[in-house]
mmCIF file of C-alpha atoms in Angstrom:
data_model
loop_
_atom_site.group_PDB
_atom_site.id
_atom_site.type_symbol
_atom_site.label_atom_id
_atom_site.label_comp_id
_atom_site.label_asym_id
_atom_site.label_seq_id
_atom_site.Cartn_x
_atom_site.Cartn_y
_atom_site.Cartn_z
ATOM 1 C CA UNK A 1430 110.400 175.527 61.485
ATOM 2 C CA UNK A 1431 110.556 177.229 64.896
ATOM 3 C CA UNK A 1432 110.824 176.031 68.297
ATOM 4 C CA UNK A 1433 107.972 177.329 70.532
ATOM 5 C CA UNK A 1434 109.204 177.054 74.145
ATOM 6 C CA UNK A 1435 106.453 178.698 75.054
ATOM 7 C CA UNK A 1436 104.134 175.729 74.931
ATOM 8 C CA UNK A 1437 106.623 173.382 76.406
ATOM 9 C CA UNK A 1438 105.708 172.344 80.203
ATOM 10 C CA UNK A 1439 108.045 173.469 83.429
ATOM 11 C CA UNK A 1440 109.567 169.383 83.467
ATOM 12 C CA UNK A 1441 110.760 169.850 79.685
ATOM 13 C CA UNK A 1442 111.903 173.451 80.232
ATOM 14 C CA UNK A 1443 114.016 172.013 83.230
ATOM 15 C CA UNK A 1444 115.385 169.098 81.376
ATOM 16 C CA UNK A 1445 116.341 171.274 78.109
ATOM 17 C CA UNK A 1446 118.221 173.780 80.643
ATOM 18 C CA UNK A 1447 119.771 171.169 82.057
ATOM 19 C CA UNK A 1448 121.341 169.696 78.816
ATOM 20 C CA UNK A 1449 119.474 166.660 79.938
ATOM 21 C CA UNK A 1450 117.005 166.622 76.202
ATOM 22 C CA UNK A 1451 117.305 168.170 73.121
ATOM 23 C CA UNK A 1452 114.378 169.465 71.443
ATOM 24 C CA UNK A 1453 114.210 169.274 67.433
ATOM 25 C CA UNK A 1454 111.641 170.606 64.964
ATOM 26 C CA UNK A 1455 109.682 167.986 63.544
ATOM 27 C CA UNK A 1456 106.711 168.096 60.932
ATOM 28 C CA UNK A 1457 103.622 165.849 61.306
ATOM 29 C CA UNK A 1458 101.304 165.307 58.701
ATOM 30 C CA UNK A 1459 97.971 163.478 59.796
ATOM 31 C CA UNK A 1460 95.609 163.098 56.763
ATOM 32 C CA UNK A 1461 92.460 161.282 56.186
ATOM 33 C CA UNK A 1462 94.021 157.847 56.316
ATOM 34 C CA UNK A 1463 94.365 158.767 60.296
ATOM 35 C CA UNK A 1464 91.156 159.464 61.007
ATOM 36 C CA UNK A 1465 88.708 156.921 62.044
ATOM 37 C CA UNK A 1466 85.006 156.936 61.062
ATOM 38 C CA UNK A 1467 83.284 158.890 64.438
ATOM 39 C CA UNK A 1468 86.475 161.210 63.848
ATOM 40 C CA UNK A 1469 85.261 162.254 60.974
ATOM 41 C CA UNK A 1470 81.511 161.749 61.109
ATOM 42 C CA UNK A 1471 81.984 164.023 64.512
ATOM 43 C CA UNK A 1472 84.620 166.528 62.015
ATOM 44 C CA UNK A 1473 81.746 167.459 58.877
ATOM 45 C CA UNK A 1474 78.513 166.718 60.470
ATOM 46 C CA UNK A 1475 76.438 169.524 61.386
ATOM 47 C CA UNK A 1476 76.757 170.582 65.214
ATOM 48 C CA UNK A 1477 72.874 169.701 65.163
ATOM 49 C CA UNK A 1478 73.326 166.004 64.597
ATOM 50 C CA UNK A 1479 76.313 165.265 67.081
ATOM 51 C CA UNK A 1480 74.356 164.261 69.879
ATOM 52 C CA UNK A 1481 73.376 160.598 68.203
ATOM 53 C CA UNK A 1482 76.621 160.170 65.257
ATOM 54 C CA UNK A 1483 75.415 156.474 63.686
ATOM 55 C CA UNK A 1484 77.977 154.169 64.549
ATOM 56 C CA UNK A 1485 76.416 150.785 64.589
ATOM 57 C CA UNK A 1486 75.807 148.321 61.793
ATOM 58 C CA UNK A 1487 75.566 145.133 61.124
ATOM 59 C CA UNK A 1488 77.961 142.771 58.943
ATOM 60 C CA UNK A 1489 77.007 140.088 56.700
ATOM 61 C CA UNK A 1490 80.081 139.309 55.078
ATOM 62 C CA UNK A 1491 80.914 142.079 53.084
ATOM 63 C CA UNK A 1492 77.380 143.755 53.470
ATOM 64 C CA UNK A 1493 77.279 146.596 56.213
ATOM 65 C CA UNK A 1494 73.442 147.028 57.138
ATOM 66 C CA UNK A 1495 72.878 150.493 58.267
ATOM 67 C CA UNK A 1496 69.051 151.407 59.793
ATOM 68 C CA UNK A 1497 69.597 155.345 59.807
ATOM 69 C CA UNK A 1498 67.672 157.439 61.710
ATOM 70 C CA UNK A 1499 65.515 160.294 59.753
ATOM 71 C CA UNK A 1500 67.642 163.128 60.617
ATOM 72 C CA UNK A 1501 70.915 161.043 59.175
ATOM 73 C CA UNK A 1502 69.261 160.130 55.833
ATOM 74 C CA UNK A 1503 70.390 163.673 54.046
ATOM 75 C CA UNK A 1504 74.069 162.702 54.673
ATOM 76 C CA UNK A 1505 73.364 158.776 54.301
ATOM 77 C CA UNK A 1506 75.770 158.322 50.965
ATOM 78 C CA UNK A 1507 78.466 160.732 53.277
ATOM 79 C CA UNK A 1508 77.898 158.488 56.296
ATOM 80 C CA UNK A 1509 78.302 154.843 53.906
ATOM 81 C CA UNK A 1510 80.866 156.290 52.025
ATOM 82 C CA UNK A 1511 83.330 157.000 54.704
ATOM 83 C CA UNK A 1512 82.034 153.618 56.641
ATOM 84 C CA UNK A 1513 83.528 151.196 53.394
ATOM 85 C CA UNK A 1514 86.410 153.573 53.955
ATOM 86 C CA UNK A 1515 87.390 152.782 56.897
ATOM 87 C CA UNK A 1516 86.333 149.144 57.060
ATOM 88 C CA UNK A 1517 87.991 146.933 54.864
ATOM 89 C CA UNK A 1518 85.570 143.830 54.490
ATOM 90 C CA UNK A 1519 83.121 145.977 53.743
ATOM 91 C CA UNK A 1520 82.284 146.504 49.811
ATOM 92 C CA UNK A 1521 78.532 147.205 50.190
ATOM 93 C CA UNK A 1522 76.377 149.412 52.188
ATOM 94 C CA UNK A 1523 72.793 149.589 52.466
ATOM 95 C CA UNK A 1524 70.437 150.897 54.471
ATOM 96 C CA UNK A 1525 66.994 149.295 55.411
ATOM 97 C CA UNK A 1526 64.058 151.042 54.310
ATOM 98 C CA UNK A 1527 60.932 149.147 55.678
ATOM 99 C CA UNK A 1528 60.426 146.747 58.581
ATOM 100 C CA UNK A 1529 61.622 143.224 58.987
ATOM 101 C CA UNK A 1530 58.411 141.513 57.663
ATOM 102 C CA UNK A 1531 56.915 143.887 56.059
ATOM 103 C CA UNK A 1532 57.668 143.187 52.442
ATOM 104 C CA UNK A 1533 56.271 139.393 53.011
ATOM 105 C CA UNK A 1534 56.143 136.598 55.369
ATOM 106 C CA UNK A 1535 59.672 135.480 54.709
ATOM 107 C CA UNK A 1536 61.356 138.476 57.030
ATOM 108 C CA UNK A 1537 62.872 139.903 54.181
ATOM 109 C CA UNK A 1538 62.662 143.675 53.672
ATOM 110 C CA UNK A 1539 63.443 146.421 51.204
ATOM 111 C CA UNK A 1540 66.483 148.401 50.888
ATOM 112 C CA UNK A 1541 68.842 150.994 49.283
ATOM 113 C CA UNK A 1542 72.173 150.878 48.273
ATOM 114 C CA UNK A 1543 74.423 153.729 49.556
ATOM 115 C CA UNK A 1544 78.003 152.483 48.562
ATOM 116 C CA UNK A 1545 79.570 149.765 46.533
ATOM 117 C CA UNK A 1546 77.780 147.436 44.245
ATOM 118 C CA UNK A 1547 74.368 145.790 44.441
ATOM 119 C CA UNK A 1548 75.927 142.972 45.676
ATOM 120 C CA UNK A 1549 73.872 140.847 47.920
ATOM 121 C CA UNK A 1550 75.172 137.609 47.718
ATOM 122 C CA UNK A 1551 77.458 137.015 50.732
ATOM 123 C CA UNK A 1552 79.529 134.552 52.601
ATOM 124 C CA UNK A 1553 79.133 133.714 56.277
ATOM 125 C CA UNK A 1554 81.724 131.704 58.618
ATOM 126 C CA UNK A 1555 80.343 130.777 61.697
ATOM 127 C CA UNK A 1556 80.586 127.726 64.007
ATOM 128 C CA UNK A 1557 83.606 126.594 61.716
ATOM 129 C CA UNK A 1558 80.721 126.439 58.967
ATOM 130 C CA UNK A 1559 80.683 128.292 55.599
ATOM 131 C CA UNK A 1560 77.324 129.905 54.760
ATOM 132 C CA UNK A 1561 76.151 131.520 51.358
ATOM 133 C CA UNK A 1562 73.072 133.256 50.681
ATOM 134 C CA UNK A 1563 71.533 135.804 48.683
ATOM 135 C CA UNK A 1564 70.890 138.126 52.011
ATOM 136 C CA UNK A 1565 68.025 140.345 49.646
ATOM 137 C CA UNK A 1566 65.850 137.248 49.707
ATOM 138 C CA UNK A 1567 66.297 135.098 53.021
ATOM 139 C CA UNK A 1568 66.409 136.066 57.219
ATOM 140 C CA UNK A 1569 69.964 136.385 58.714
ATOM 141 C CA UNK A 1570 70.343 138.380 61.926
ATOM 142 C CA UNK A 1571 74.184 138.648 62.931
ATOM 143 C CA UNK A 1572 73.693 139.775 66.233
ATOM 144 C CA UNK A 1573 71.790 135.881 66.859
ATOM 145 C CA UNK A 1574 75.133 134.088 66.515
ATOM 146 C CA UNK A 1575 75.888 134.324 70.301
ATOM 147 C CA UNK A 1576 72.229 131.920 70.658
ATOM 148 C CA UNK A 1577 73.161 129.815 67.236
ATOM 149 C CA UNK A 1578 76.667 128.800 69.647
ATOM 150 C CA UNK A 1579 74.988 129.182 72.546
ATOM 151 C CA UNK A 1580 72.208 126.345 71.693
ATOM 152 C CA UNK A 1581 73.915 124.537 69.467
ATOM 153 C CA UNK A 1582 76.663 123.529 72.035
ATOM 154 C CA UNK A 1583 73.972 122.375 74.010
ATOM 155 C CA UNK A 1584 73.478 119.365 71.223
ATOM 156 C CA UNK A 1585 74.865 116.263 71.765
ATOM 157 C CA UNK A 1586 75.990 113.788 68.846
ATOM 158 C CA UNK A 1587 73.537 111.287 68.160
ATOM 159 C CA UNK A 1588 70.392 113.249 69.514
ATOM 160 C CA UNK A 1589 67.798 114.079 67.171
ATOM 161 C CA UNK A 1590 67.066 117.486 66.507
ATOM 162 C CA UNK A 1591 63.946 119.447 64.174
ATOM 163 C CA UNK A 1592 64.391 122.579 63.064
ATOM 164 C CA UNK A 1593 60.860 123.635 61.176
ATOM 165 C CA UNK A 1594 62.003 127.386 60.716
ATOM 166 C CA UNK A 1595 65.703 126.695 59.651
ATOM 167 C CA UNK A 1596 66.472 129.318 57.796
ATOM 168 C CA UNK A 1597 69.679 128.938 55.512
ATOM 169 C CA UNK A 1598 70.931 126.414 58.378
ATOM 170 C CA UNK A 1599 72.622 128.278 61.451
ATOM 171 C CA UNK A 1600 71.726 125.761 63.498
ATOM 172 C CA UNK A 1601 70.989 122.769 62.115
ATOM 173 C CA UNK A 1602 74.229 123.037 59.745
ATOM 174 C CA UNK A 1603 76.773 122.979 62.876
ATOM 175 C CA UNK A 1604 74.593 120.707 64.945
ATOM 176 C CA UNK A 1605 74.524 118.001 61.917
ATOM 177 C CA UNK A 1606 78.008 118.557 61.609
ATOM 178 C CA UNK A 1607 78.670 117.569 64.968
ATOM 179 C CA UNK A 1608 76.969 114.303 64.574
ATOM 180 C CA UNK A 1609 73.382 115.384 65.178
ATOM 181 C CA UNK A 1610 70.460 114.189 63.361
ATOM 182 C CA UNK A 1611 68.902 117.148 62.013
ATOM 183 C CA UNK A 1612 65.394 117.654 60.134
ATOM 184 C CA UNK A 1613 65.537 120.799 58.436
ATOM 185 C CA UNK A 1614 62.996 123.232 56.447
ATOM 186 C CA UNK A 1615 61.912 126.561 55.851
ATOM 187 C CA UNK A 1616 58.936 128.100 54.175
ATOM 188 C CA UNK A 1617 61.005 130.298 52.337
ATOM 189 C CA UNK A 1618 62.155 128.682 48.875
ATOM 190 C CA UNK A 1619 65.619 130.511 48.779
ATOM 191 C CA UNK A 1620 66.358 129.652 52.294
ATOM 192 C CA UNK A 1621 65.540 126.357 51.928
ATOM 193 C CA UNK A 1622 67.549 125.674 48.845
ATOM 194 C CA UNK A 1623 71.039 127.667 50.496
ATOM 195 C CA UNK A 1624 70.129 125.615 53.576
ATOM 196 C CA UNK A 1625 70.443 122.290 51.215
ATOM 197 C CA UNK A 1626 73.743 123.850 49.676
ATOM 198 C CA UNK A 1627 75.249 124.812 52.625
ATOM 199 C CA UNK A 1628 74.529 121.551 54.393
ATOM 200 C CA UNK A 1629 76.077 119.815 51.080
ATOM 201 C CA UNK A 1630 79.008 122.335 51.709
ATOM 202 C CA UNK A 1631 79.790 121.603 55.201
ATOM 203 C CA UNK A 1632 79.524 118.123 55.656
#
């Protein structure tokens, strides 16, 4: 392999004159494994779509939740493809395909799969708790686990706390397991019964 001095700056032409460095040939290989995800969203995406390259998704244990725009949906098996890729935990991607609440009252809402199995039934640590649910059939919103801490540290043991929309439990299971007394429900049948499990679970 040859040396091309011509690309080397003024400081390492001085330096090599000077007997100061020596400068060896030396063969880098940097294949896909390199790359992260915008890398190579930014490397095989039309010029067209680089202004707004989908990045953001949301993680419910090892469920990535993608709500791609209309110009993204020709590559969307690309886009989830290269996303389990390069993100470990991740072994199923969908992507929404109707409104939160539109499918029925329970905030559920209809999706594809883009990646990995249809897989849906997930595991959730937060507040030292353990949650499972079936995330096709019940609410769960990651990005609310900043307000599940947030009002739940606000609890003190012994208080007495109802929680008429409880969901699978993300607050009332921490807060009873801090020595609150919680009353629990939810409309929805499925979250009520993984709130009952996962209250069992983290007593």
């Amino acid at each position: 392999m040859a040396v091309d001095e011509f690309s080397w700056s003024p400081q390492l032409q001085e330096l090599k004159n000077a007997n100061q460095v020596v400068v060896i040939p030396y063969q880098l290989e940097l294949n896909y494994h390199y790359w992260n995800y915008h890398d190579i969203m930014t490397a095989i995406l039309p010029d067209s779509e680089q202004a707004d390259i989908p990045v953001g998704f949301s993680a419910v244990g090892h469920v990535a939740h993608l709500n791609l725009r209309d110009q993204y949906l020709p590559y969307k098996h690309l886009i989830a493809s290269v996303l389990m890729d390069k993100n470990p935990t991740i072994r199923t991607v969908i992507n929404k395909t109707d409104d939160v609440g539109e499918e029925n009252e329970f905030r559920t809402f209809r999706y594809e799969v883009l990646a990995g199995p249809n897989d849906m039934h997930v595991e959730v640590k937060e507040q030292d708790c353990v949650f499972r649910f079936d995330y096709s059939k019940v609410y769960w919103n990651t990005r609310l686990s900043t307000e599940h801490h947030r009002l739940v540290s606000k609890f003190q043991p012994g208080e007495a706390v109802c929680d008429v929309m409880a969901g699978v439990g993300p607050f009332a299971v921490p807060a009873a397991k801090k020595g609150v007394w919680v009353w629990a429900n939810d409309l929805n049948p499925e979250s009520y019964s993984s709130l009952v499990e996962n209250a069992r679970r983290n007593k």
